[in-house]
Coordinates of C-alpha atoms and ligand atoms in Angstrom, one line a residue:
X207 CA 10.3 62.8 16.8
X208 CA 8.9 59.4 16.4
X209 CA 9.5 56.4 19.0
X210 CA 12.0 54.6 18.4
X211 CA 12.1 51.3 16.4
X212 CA 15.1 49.3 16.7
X213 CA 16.9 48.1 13.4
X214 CA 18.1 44.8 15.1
X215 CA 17.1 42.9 18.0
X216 CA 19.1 40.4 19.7
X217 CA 17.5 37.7 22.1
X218 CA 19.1 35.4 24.7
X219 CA 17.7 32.0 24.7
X220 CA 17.2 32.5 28.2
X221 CA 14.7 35.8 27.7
X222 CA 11.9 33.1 26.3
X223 CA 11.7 31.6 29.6
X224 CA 9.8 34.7 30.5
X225 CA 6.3 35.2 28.9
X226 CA 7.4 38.9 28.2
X227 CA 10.8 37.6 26.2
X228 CA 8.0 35.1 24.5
X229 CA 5.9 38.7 24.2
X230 CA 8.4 41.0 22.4
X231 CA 10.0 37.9 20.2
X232 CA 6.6 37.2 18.7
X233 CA 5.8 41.6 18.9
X234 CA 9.5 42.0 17.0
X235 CA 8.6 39.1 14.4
X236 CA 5.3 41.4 13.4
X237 CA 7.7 44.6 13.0
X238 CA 9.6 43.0 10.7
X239 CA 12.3 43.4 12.6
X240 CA 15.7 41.5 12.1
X241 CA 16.3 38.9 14.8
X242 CA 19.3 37.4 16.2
X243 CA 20.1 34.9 18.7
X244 CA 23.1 35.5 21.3
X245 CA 23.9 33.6 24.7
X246 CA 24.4 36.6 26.3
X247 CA 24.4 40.1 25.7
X248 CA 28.0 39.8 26.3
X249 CA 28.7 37.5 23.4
X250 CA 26.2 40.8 21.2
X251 CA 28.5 40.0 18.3
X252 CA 28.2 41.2 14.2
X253 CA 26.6 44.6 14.8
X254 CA 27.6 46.5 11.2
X255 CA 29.6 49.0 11.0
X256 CA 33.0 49.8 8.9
X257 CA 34.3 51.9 11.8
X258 CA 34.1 52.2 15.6
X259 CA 32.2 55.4 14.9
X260 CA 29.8 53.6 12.9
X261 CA 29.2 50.4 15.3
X262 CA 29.1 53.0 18.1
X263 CA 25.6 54.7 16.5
X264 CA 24.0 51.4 15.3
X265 CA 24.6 49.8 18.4
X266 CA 22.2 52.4 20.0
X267 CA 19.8 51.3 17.6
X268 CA 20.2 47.6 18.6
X269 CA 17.8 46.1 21.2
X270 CA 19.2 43.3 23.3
X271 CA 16.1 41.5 25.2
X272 CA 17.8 39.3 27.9
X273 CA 17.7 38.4 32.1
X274 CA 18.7 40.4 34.6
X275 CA 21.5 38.4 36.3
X276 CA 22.7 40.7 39.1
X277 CA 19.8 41.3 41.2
X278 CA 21.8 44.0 43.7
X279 CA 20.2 47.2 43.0
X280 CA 22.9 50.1 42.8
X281 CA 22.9 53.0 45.3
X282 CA 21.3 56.1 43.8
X283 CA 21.8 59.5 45.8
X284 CA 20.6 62.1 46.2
X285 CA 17.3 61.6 44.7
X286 CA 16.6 57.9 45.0
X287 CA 17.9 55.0 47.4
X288 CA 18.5 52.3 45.0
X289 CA 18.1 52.4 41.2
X290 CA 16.1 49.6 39.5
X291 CA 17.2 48.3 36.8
X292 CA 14.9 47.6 34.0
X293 CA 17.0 48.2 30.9
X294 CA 20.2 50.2 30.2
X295 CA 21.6 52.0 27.3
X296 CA 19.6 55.0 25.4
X297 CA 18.8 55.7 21.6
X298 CA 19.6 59.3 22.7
X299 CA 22.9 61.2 21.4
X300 CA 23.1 63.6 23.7
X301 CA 27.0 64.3 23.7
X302 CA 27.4 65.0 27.8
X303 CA 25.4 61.2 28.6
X304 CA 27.3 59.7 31.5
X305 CA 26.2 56.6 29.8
X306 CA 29.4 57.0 27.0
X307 CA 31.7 55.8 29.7
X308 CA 29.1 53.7 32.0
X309 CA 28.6 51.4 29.5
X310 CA 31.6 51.6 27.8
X311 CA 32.1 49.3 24.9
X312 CA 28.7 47.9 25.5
X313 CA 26.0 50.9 23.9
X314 CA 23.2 48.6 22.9
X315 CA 19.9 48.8 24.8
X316 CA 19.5 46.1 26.6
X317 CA 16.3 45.4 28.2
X318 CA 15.5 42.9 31.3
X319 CA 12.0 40.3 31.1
X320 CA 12.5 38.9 34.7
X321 CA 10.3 41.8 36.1
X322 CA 8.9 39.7 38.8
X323 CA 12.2 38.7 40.1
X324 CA 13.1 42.3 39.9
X325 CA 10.4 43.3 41.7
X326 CA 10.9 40.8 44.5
X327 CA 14.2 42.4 45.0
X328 CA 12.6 46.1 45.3
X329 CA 10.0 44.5 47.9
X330 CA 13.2 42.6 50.1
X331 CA 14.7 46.9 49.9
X332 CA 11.3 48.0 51.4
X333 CA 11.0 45.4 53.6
X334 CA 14.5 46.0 55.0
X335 CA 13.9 49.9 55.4
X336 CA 10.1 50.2 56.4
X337 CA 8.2 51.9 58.1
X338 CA 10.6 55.0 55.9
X339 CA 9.3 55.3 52.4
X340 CA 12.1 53.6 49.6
X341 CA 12.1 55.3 46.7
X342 CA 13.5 53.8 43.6
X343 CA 14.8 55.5 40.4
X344 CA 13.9 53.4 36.8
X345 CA 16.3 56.1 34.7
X346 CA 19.8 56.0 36.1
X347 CA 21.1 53.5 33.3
X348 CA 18.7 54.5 30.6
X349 CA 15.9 56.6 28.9
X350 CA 13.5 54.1 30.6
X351 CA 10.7 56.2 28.8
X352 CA 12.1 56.3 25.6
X353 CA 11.6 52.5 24.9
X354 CA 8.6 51.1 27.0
X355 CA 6.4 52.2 24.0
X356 CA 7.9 48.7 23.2
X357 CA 8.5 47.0 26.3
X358 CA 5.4 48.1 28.9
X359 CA 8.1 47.7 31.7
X360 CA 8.0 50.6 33.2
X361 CA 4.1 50.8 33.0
X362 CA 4.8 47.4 34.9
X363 CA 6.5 49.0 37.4
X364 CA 4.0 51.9 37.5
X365 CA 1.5 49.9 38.8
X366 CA 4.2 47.6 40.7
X367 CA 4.8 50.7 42.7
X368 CA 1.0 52.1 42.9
X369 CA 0.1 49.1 45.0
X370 CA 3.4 49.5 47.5
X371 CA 2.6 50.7 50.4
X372 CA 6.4 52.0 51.6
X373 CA 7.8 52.2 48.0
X374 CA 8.1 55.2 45.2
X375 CA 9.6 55.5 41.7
X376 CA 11.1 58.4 39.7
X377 CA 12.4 58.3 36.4
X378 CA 13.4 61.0 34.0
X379 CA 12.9 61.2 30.2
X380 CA 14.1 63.5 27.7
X381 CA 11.4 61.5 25.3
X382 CA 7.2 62.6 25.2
X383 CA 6.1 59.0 23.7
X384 CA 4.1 58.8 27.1
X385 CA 0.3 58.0 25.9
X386 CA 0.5 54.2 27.2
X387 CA 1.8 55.3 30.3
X388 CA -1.7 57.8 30.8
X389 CA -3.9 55.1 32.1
X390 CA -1.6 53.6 34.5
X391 CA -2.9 52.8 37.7
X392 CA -0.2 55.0 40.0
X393 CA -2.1 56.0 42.8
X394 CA 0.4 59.4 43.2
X395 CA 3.6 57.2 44.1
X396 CA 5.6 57.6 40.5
X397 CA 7.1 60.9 39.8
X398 CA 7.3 61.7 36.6
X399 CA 10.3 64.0 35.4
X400 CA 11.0 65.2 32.2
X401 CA 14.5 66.6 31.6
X402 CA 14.4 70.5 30.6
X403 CA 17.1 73.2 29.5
X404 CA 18.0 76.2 28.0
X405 CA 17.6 76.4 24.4
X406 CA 21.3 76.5 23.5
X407 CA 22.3 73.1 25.3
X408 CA 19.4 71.3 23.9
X409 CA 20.1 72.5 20.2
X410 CA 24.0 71.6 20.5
X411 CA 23.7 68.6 22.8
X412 CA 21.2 66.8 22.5
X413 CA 20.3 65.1 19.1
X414 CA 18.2 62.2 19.0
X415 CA 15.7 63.1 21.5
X416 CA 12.0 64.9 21.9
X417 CA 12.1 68.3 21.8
X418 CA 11.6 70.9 24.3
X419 CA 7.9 71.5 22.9
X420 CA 7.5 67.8 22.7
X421 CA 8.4 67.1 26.6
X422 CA 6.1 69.6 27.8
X423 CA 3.3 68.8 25.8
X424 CA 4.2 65.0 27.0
X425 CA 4.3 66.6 30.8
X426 CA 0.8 68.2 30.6
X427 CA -0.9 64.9 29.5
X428 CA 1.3 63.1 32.5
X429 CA -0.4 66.0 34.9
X430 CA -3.6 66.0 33.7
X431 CA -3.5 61.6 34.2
X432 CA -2.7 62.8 38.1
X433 CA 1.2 61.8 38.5
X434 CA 3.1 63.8 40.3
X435 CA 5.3 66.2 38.2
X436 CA 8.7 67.5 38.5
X437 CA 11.9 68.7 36.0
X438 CA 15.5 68.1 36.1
X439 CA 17.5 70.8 34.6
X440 CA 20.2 68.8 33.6
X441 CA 23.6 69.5 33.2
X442 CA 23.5 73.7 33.8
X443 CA 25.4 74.6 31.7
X444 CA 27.8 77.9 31.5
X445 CA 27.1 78.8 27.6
X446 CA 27.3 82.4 26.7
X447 CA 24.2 84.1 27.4
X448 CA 23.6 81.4 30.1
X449 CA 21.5 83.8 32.3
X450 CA 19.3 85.0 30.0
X451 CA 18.9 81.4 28.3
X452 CA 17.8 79.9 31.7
X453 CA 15.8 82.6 32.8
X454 CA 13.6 82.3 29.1
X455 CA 13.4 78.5 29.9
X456 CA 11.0 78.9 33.1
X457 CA 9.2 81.3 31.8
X458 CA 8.7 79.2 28.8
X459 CA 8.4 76.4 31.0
X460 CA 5.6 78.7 33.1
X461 CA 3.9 79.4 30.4
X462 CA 3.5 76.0 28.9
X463 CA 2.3 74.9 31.9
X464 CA -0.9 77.6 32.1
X465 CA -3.7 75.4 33.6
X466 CA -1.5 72.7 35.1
X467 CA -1.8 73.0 39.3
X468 CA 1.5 73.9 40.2
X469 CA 1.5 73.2 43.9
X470 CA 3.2 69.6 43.9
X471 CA 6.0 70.5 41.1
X472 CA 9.9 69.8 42.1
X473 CA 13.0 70.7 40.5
X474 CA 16.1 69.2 40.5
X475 CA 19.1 70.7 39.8
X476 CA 22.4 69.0 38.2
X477 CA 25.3 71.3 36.9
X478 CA 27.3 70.2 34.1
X479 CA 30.5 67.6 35.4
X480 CA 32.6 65.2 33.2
X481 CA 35.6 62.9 33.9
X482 CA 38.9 62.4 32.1
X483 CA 37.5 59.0 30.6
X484 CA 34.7 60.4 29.3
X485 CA 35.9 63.1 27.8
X486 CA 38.1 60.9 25.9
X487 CA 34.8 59.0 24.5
X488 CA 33.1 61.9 23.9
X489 CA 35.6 63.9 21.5
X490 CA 36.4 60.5 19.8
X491 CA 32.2 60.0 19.6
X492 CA 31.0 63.7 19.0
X493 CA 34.6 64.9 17.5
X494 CA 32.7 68.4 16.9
X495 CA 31.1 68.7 19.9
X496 CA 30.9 72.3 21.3
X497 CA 31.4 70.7 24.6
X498 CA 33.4 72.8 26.7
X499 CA 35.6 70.2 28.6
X500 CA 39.0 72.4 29.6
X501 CA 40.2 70.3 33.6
X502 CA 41.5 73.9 33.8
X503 CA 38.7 76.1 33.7
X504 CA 37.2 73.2 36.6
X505 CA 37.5 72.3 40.1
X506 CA 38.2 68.7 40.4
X507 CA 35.9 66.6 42.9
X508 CA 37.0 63.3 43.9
X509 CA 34.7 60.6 42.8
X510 CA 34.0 57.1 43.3
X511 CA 36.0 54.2 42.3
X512 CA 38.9 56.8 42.1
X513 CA 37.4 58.4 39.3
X514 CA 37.2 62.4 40.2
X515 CA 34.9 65.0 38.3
X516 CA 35.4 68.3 36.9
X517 CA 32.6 70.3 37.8
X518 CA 32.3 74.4 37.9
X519 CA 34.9 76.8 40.5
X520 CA 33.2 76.9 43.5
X521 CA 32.0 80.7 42.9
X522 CA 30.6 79.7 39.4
X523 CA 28.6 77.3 40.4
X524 CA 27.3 79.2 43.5
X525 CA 26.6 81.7 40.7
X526 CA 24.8 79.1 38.6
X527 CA 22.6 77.6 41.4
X528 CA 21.4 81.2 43.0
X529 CA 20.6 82.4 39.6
X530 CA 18.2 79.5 38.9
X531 CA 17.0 79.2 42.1
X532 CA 15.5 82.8 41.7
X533 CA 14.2 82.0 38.1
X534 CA 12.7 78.8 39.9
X535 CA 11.6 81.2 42.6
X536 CA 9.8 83.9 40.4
X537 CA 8.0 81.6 37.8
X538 CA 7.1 78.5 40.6
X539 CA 7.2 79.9 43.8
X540 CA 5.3 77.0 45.4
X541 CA 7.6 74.2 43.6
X542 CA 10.0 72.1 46.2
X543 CA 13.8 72.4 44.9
X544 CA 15.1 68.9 46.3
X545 CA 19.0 69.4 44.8
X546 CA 21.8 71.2 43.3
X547 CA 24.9 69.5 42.7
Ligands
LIG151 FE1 21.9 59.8 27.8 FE2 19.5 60.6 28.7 FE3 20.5 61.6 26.4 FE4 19.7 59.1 26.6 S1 18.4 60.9 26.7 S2 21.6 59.8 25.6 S3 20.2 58.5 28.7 S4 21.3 61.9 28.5

């Protein structure tokens, strides 16, 4: 898979105040790359497309470089405090991505050039919660990873973070373009995830992203530059064969990792959920998705902003979790398992 490379980029006026707007205009320019001017990423107008369908998958390969207005950093349980927001959207396709109702109408990639005053923020959330350690997500809106080959952001925040002395950052990827990332100074406070699952869900569901060779070859280098390591096995998935599928991941996974230490690896474990809204998105998005979505088959959960979940029956899941937490078990036995939910 090779990074990605936008096929438009639009920038708000605004962005240029910032040397790293002034940065990825002139970077852009020397790509070749088509540029367009909007006020706001709200006035994004004109990206091509004879149908919705068609807008929808170019506008994950437009690049919107703007400011971050809203400087209130979102909640982000269970494995982070707040989420910090250095871009949103994702060139990914995978057809489950909360993201297809998140950011509704909006699926451009937008990404922010105020990092300082970003980072200012993240320091008052410290500040506010110290001596306890804050830990901050960078991949609850996006595929952070997947476009700082462009931006350097994250690397930012990287070595933001390494000098902190009460805050942490996680992200997850699904993308191995990690080399510029290698010789960031960390100091052991960013986790590094990488997104992992059985072979089925990652053939039918997730076009458009590294493979499962690809991440773990990404996660060796990102343990052998010191970070700490962990996986998300995210969503689990109920396919046929689902037990034998996740069991031949961690072995796989095991086995990929021969020479890696092992002792300071954490898992995280997310089982597949969807709401009414996005299933609506996703069947008119991914009309042949194999995507099983029946309310049902599903126990409904209520959610925030009154918008309630379908995940497994309360015995499947149970089912689900003590199956992979004995795969986890047999293959890892010293790795931490922070969550299923
Ligand atoms: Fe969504 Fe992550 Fe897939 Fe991107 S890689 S489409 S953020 S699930």
């Amino acid at each position: 898979m090779k990074p990605f490379v936008p096929q438009l980029v639009y920038i708000e006026p605004r962005a240029l105040e910032y040397p790293l707007g002034r940065e990825l205009k002139e970077k852009f320019e020397n790509m070749g790359l088509e540029i367009r001017e909007t006020t706001s990423h709200n006035q994004v107008r004109g990206i091509p497309g004879d149908n919705e369908l068609q807008q929808y998958r170019n506008a994950k390969s437009t690049l919107v470089v703007g400011v971050r207005k809203t400087l209130k950093f979102d909640t982000s349980k269970p494995s982070a405090e707040y989420a910090i927001p250095l871009a949103t959207g994702c060139m990914g396709h995978c057809h489950y991505c909360y993201l297809q109702t998140t950011l509704g109408s909006k699926p451009y990639i937008r990404t922010y050039v105020n990092l300082d005053e970003i980072f200012e923020q993240a320091e008052k959330y410290m500040e506010e919660r110290k001596p306890e350690i804050t830990r901050f997500e960078a991949a609850c809106t996006s595929d952070i990873v997947g476009i700082d080959h462009l931006t350097h952001s994250l690397k930012k925040a990287i070595e933001y973070f390494g000098e902190s002395e009460h805050g942490q950052l996680r992200f997850v990827t699904k993308f191995h373009h990690v080399d510029h990332l290698l010789d960031a100074k960390h100091n052991g406070k960013t986790r590094f995830r990488f997104s992992i699952n059985s072979r089925y869900v990652i053939k039918n569901f997730e076009p458009g992203t590294s493979s499962f060779d690809e991440r773990l070859e990404a996660a060796r280098k990102v343990a052998g530059a010191g970070y700490p390591l962990g996986f998300i096995v995210a969503p689990i998935y109920r396919h046929e064969g689902w037990e034998e599928g996740y069991r031949e991941l961690f072995e796989r996974l095991h086995q990929s990792l021969d020479g890696v230490n092992l002792e300071d690896i954490t898992f995280e474990l997310i089982q597949h959920r969807f709401t009414k809204p996005a299933k609506r998105v996703i069947m008119k998005r991914y009309p042949k998705t194999k995507l099983e979505m029946d309310e049902e088959q599903r126990k409904y959960k209520w959610g925030r902003y009154g918008i309630g979940k379908y995940v497994y029956q309360t015995d499947e899941a149970k089912e689900l979790e003590n199956t992979i937490r004995e795969s986890i078990q047999t293959f890892f036995p010293k790795a931490e398992i922070q969550y299923f939910t």
